Amino acid sequence: MDELKRTDPDIYQLIKDEERYEVDSVRLIASENYVSKAVLEATGSILTNKYSEGYPGRRYYEGQRNVDQIETLAVDRAKALFKVDHANVQPYSGSPANVAIYFALLKPGDTIMGLALPHGGHLTHGWPVSITGTFWKSAQYEVDRESHVVDFDKVRALAHKERPKIIVTGGTAYPRLWDFKSFSEIAKEVGALLLADISHVAGLIVGGVHPDPAPYADVIMTTTHKTLRGPRGAMIMCRNEYAEAIDKAVFPGLQGGPHNHTTAAIAVALKEAATPEFKVYAKKVVSNAKTLADELLARGFSLVSGGTDNHLILVDLTSKKVIGKKGAKALDAAGIVCNYNTVPHDPRKPFSPSGLRLGTPAVTSRGMGDAEMRQIAKFMDEAIAHAGDETELQKIAAAVTEMCRKFPAPGITLIS
Ligand code: DSN
């Protein structure tokens, strides 16, 4: 990045500092990952120079001889990988993708039924502070107070009462598998469409370690940068009957020109995700999460739903007498990066909740395995016990960095 260094040494230095941080820390934010060098190269390419409003073969600009082929490759790879009729790879990210889906398929005032945000859902599944919970009506299901898993009797009862136009599965902090078949049965009973927001688990679905929504969902949406290991972006996939409405809603309905450098990087990530190595990776993400969960349980941590079936773990820190924010800050000071999070039926407020969310996609991309998960649990236990004690936390951080440097971070070559 010589030219960047000359032109803007401030930004150059901050990027270098972030590289160092991403190498020297244990990154446990469940929605983050390390992309490959190939994905980084496509993301940083001259395709950022192009405008391409429209779709391949029907653009509003000339000069698309290369871009049309790039977008077509991305679309074809998405269709093959997720076994769907149609794919739109243009959404800028997950939230606009969900808004585009509702814009395409709902009328103003129709009801969206999704998992409540404090129970592991997402803002755009109809939560009141989001446009999706104000422009449309909203009904929110919750997880069971004891088991912390979705109770289908309650989901069915709510669906029959509220008669939603669309039911959304998926979330950001749900550590168990999504039963798409049961949701599709309920959706059919009430005449609702089923949207599977698989942003968190797309890579696990492709890797064969999470149920597949394709036989059941009318529309599937995913971000491309989480377990899928692609650039920041999103895709909407659907049955042919919804294709035209979805495409029109993305452009011209909601967005302008697609970000072609992102489209190219999505195509690269989808090619990588179709390899046998990616299946091994997805399996390891889940087994690492299970090992980390078991080790945390053995150390007296309380886990929402008692463990995990996927890539993420939700810790209720109440038993450790530390609040989530203080715990997350202590962990960051110790070189372990995660986020504070609400737990179901949390008595505390969202900006200072009781829990922590952890995830294994990024550490697994570095090749860490069971031994490192056990070590991370030990580091976490020590850091939480020493929350607020900066000297002790720095000692843990030094040991964390020593462990991290044994595992190269994909896409990052440190110069010094
Ligand atoms: N903010 C993302 C996450 O961390 O899960 C979801 O949008």
XYZ file of C-alpha atoms and ligand atoms in Angstrom:
423
model
C 0.000 0.000 0.000
C 2.850 2.387 -0.894
C 0.630 4.897 -2.655
C -1.825 5.009 0.228
C 1.067 5.534 2.615
C 2.206 8.564 0.579
C -1.245 10.025 -0.032
C -2.844 9.512 3.334
C -0.446 8.362 6.024
C -3.149 8.651 8.696
C -5.506 6.185 7.065
C -2.549 3.987 6.058
C -1.369 3.799 9.652
C -4.842 3.036 10.995
C -5.245 0.186 8.501
C -1.831 -1.160 9.536
C -2.848 -0.897 13.192
C -6.055 -2.777 12.459
C -4.080 -5.501 10.647
C -1.902 -5.914 13.716
C -4.983 -5.991 15.953
C -6.664 -8.633 13.759
C -3.536 -10.790 13.892
C -2.757 -10.406 17.575
C -6.243 -10.872 19.014
C -8.705 -13.730 19.321
C -11.649 -12.495 17.279
C -14.848 -14.002 18.611
C -17.425 -11.626 17.152
C -19.891 -14.152 15.754
C -20.633 -12.135 12.604
C -16.989 -11.496 11.653
C -14.444 -13.535 9.749
C -11.188 -13.275 7.793
C -11.675 -13.238 4.013
C -9.113 -14.815 1.713
C -6.456 -12.819 -0.107
C -8.369 -13.480 -3.345
C -11.562 -11.956 -1.912
C -9.570 -8.970 -0.645
C -7.989 -8.437 -4.056
C -11.376 -8.454 -5.810
C -12.799 -6.081 -3.178
C -9.925 -3.650 -3.681
C -10.054 -3.777 -7.483
C -10.768 -1.127 -10.144
C -14.334 -2.417 -10.375
C -15.097 0.275 -7.801
C -14.821 2.711 -10.759
C -17.880 1.365 -12.565
C -21.564 2.302 -12.633
C -23.956 -0.473 -13.721
C -27.539 0.352 -12.775
C -29.781 -2.445 -14.002
C -29.044 -6.122 -14.445
C -26.761 -8.073 -16.816
C -27.907 -7.524 -20.409
C -30.298 -4.723 -19.403
C -28.290 -1.859 -17.958
C -28.824 1.880 -18.027
C -25.127 2.461 -18.880
C -22.921 1.253 -21.710
C -19.519 -0.234 -20.977
C -20.672 -3.362 -19.169
C -18.816 -5.984 -21.232
C -16.859 -7.204 -18.215
C -19.199 -6.293 -15.384
C -22.124 -8.221 -16.903
C -19.993 -11.357 -16.964
C -18.875 -10.816 -13.376
C -22.414 -10.394 -12.060
C -23.646 -13.372 -14.094
C -20.905 -15.544 -12.609
C -21.856 -14.444 -9.099
C -25.549 -15.147 -9.747
C -24.899 -18.568 -11.314
C -22.602 -19.591 -8.464
C -25.175 -18.497 -5.858
C -27.930 -20.453 -7.620
C -25.817 -23.605 -7.805
C -24.513 -23.407 -4.247
C -27.853 -22.684 -2.554
C -29.963 -24.740 -5.019
C -32.344 -21.882 -5.794
C -34.155 -20.673 -8.940
C -33.076 -17.061 -8.743
C -30.409 -14.937 -7.048
C -29.932 -11.185 -6.762
C -26.406 -10.305 -5.635
C -26.800 -6.514 -5.596
C -28.066 -5.660 -2.064
C -25.551 -3.459 -0.280
C -25.945 -5.399 2.952
C -28.383 -7.442 5.014
C -30.660 -4.677 6.283
C -31.391 -3.143 2.864
C -31.837 -6.666 1.491
C -34.569 -7.383 4.020
C -36.238 -4.036 3.350
C -36.157 -4.833 -0.387
C -37.841 -8.184 0.270
C -40.662 -6.568 2.249
C -40.980 -3.800 -0.338
C -41.304 -6.462 -3.043
C -43.739 -8.778 -1.331
C -45.760 -6.799 1.230
C -48.136 -3.869 1.147
C -47.785 -0.993 3.618
C -49.431 -2.097 6.861
C -48.992 -5.848 6.284
C -47.581 -7.775 9.235
C -44.021 -9.111 9.543
C -43.549 -11.829 12.138
C -39.968 -12.401 13.319
C -37.927 -13.409 16.335
C -37.766 -10.534 18.851
C -34.408 -8.732 18.900
C -33.717 -9.376 22.623
C -34.362 -13.075 21.990
C -31.768 -13.314 19.231
C -33.612 -11.846 16.236
C -32.572 -8.920 14.060
C -33.730 -5.305 13.874
C -35.061 -5.844 10.351
C -37.317 -8.708 11.367
C -39.939 -6.180 12.471
C -38.383 -4.766 15.649
C -40.164 -1.481 16.538
C -37.168 0.900 16.249
C -36.450 -0.339 12.711
C -38.280 0.891 9.606
C -39.487 -2.708 9.320
C -41.451 -2.358 12.560
C -42.890 1.077 11.816
C -43.716 1.091 8.097
C -45.135 -2.422 8.426
C -47.023 -3.952 11.353
C -45.049 -6.343 13.468
C -45.588 -9.472 15.545
C -42.604 -10.853 17.418
C -42.159 -14.394 18.704
C -39.854 -15.198 21.615
C -37.814 -18.148 22.799
C -39.010 -20.286 25.692
C -38.122 -18.897 29.137
C -36.581 -22.170 30.332
C -35.141 -23.919 27.273
C -34.282 -20.721 25.318
C -35.340 -22.414 22.083
C -38.190 -21.563 19.715
C -41.486 -23.005 20.967
C -43.465 -23.964 17.865
C -46.784 -24.143 19.720
C -46.359 -20.479 20.641
C -45.167 -19.524 17.143
C -48.216 -21.270 15.664
C -50.605 -19.564 18.125
C -49.098 -16.116 17.376
C -49.247 -16.700 13.626
C -52.923 -17.694 13.799
C -53.705 -14.644 15.946
C -51.725 -12.037 13.973
C -52.070 -13.499 10.429
C -48.687 -12.160 9.228
C -48.029 -11.746 5.522
C -44.468 -12.974 6.030
C -42.795 -15.080 8.727
C -39.057 -14.589 9.188
C -36.683 -17.242 10.495
C -33.127 -16.457 11.447
C -31.383 -14.133 13.824
C -28.142 -12.808 15.187
C -27.877 -14.485 18.572
C -29.658 -17.831 18.374
C -27.271 -20.699 19.182
C -29.494 -23.528 17.941
C -30.557 -24.901 14.544
C -33.419 -23.410 12.550
C -36.229 -25.880 11.808
C -37.326 -24.479 8.442
C -39.820 -27.316 7.843
C -41.855 -26.526 10.956
C -41.849 -22.813 10.137
C -43.019 -23.517 6.575
C -45.915 -25.625 7.874
C -47.057 -22.760 10.098
C -46.598 -20.223 7.281
C -48.776 -22.355 4.989
C -51.495 -22.688 7.656
C -51.883 -18.893 7.840
C -51.188 -18.078 4.180
C -47.876 -16.330 4.951
C -44.675 -16.325 2.955
C -41.577 -17.754 4.622
C -38.348 -15.729 4.595
C -35.212 -17.509 5.787
C -32.633 -14.922 6.847
C -29.584 -17.180 6.890
C -27.012 -14.393 7.288
C -25.353 -16.030 10.265
C -25.481 -19.645 9.104
C -25.106 -19.467 5.304
C -21.613 -20.978 5.426
C -22.832 -23.745 7.702
C -25.697 -24.559 5.309
C -23.314 -24.717 2.357
C -20.977 -26.824 4.463
C -23.741 -29.317 5.267
C -23.775 -28.733 9.034
C -27.048 -26.803 9.286
C -30.498 -27.641 7.817
C -31.140 -26.318 4.318
C -33.970 -23.772 3.863
C -34.171 -24.178 0.057
C -36.965 -26.801 0.066
C -39.104 -24.749 2.459
C -38.518 -21.006 2.155
C -40.142 -18.749 -0.442
C -37.282 -16.285 -0.098
C -33.782 -16.704 1.347
C -31.587 -13.773 2.289
C -27.998 -13.846 3.428
C -25.221 -11.435 4.084
C -22.016 -12.600 2.449
C -19.430 -11.712 5.086
C -20.141 -13.931 8.067
C -19.723 -17.730 7.989
C -19.713 -17.480 4.176
C -16.326 -15.690 4.305
C -17.040 -13.155 1.571
C -16.977 -9.343 1.363
C -19.493 -7.065 3.067
C -22.637 -7.546 1.000
C -25.828 -9.553 0.685
C -27.843 -11.742 -1.658
C -31.550 -12.445 -2.035
C -32.535 -15.836 -3.417
C -36.050 -16.958 -4.270
C -38.392 -19.078 -6.283
C -38.943 -17.936 -9.892
C -42.405 -16.584 -9.099
C -40.916 -13.859 -6.859
C -37.848 -13.073 -8.992
C -39.215 -10.105 -10.927
C -40.666 -8.428 -7.827
C -37.435 -8.922 -5.867
C -35.241 -7.554 -8.663
C -37.467 -4.501 -9.125
C -37.468 -3.833 -5.389
C -33.651 -3.895 -5.171
C -33.245 -1.728 -8.266
C -34.851 0.713 -8.992
C -36.977 0.348 -5.856
C -34.390 0.817 -3.153
C -30.855 1.065 -4.519
C -28.870 2.681 -7.291
C -25.817 1.141 -8.911
C -24.524 -2.154 -7.567
C -21.056 -2.174 -5.992
C -19.272 -4.139 -8.674
C -16.081 -4.701 -6.681
C -18.241 -6.342 -4.024
C -20.099 -8.400 -6.633
C -16.784 -9.737 -7.937
C -15.624 -10.568 -4.418
C -18.936 -12.333 -3.714
C -18.349 -14.436 -6.847
C -14.881 -15.372 -5.575
C -16.199 -16.243 -2.103
C -18.932 -18.421 -3.627
C -16.311 -20.278 -5.678
C -14.305 -20.871 -2.505
C -17.423 -21.973 -0.610
C -18.099 -24.652 -3.239
C -14.846 -26.479 -2.480
C -14.456 -29.609 -0.318
C -12.130 -27.584 1.956
C -14.999 -25.267 2.803
C -17.085 -28.219 4.039
C -14.226 -29.154 6.364
C -14.076 -25.532 7.531
C -17.819 -25.350 8.271
C -17.701 -28.583 10.249
C -14.773 -27.271 12.259
C -16.541 -23.969 13.004
C -19.316 -25.941 14.715
C -17.036 -28.396 16.533
C -14.902 -25.495 17.780
C -18.023 -23.744 19.087
C -19.083 -26.919 20.893
C -15.638 -27.347 22.450
C -15.532 -23.707 23.546
C -19.053 -24.022 24.986
C -18.186 -27.210 26.900
C -15.052 -25.619 28.338
C -16.932 -22.505 29.421
C -19.621 -24.641 31.073
C -16.911 -26.596 32.897
C -15.587 -23.259 34.181
C -18.951 -22.248 35.617
C -20.203 -20.014 32.804
C -23.927 -20.098 32.157
C -24.867 -20.496 28.483
C -28.184 -19.577 26.911
C -29.932 -22.828 25.877
C -27.132 -24.738 27.623
C -24.753 -24.809 24.659
C -24.690 -24.508 20.887
C -25.463 -26.333 17.646
C -23.948 -23.714 15.374
C -21.125 -21.161 15.295
C -22.199 -18.980 18.207
C -22.482 -19.057 21.958
C -24.508 -16.723 24.142
C -23.117 -16.376 27.650
C -25.204 -15.086 30.561
C -22.598 -13.465 32.810
C -25.004 -13.053 35.726
C -23.578 -16.157 37.439
C -20.108 -14.552 37.280
C -21.432 -11.346 38.857
C -20.128 -9.242 35.948
C -22.361 -7.309 33.539
C -21.969 -7.920 29.813
C -20.391 -4.574 28.918
C -17.764 -4.793 31.662
C -17.045 -8.405 30.662
C -16.661 -7.516 26.959
C -14.334 -4.612 27.821
C -12.206 -6.826 30.076
C -11.957 -9.436 27.329
C -10.959 -6.815 24.744
C -8.232 -5.578 27.094
C -7.075 -9.208 27.302
C -6.959 -9.536 23.497
C -10.264 -11.395 23.110
C -12.794 -9.467 21.048
C -16.517 -10.155 21.353
C -19.692 -8.134 21.904
C -21.991 -7.639 24.853
C -25.463 -8.902 24.128
C -28.904 -9.230 25.630
C -29.932 -12.679 26.798
C -33.555 -13.858 26.498
C -35.782 -12.241 29.147
C -32.842 -10.041 30.136
C -33.715 -7.884 33.171
C -31.086 -5.333 32.026
C -31.268 -2.735 29.221
C -29.954 -3.409 25.643
C -27.092 -0.894 26.029
C -25.917 -2.619 29.201
C -27.187 -6.182 29.012
C -26.310 -9.336 30.953
C -24.611 -11.347 28.247
C -21.804 -11.844 25.789
C -22.019 -13.237 22.274
C -19.123 -15.363 21.033
C -18.520 -17.034 17.678
C -15.926 -19.289 16.112
C -15.931 -18.440 12.344
C -12.850 -16.187 12.482
C -10.664 -18.267 14.795
C -11.490 -21.349 12.706
C -10.384 -19.523 9.550
C -6.955 -19.203 11.210
C -6.783 -22.968 11.722
C -7.387 -22.940 15.469
C -8.872 -26.141 16.876
C -9.903 -27.886 20.070
C -6.684 -27.163 21.981
C -6.975 -23.440 21.262
C -10.691 -23.404 22.194
C -9.767 -24.873 25.580
C -7.035 -22.270 25.956
C -9.403 -19.446 24.957
C -11.932 -20.576 27.583
C -9.147 -20.463 30.173
C -8.083 -16.964 29.044
C -11.712 -15.823 29.178
C -12.235 -17.225 32.651
C -9.127 -15.418 33.904
C -10.068 -12.153 32.181
C -13.606 -12.123 33.576
C -12.234 -12.889 37.040
C -9.871 -9.905 36.664
C -12.360 -7.496 35.017
C -11.176 -3.960 35.841
C -7.618 -5.034 36.745
C -5.664 -3.617 33.780
C -2.308 -5.080 34.882
C -3.632 -8.642 34.994
C -5.553 -8.158 31.749
C -2.362 -7.009 30.001
C -0.588 -10.168 31.126
C -3.371 -12.281 29.643
C -3.216 -10.205 26.438
C 0.485 -11.022 26.059
C -0.251 -14.752 26.289
C -3.188 -14.387 23.867
C -0.942 -12.656 21.324
C 1.700 -15.356 21.668
C -0.922 -18.004 20.854
C -2.417 -15.982 17.981
C 0.904 -15.480 16.204
C 1.141 -19.249 15.665
C -1.952 -19.081 13.432
C -1.594 -16.962 10.276
C -4.588 -14.726 9.614
C -5.896 -15.255 6.046
C -5.357 -12.239 3.833
C -2.932 -10.492 6.195
C 0.824 -10.378 5.737
C 2.458 -8.237 8.391
C 5.485 -6.376 7.131
C 7.063 -5.738 10.502
N -24.785 -6.817 13.195
C -24.837 -8.179 12.729
C -24.360 -9.133 13.767
O -23.382 -8.813 14.431
O -24.904 -10.210 13.923
C -26.193 -8.528 12.243
O -26.659 -7.516 11.442
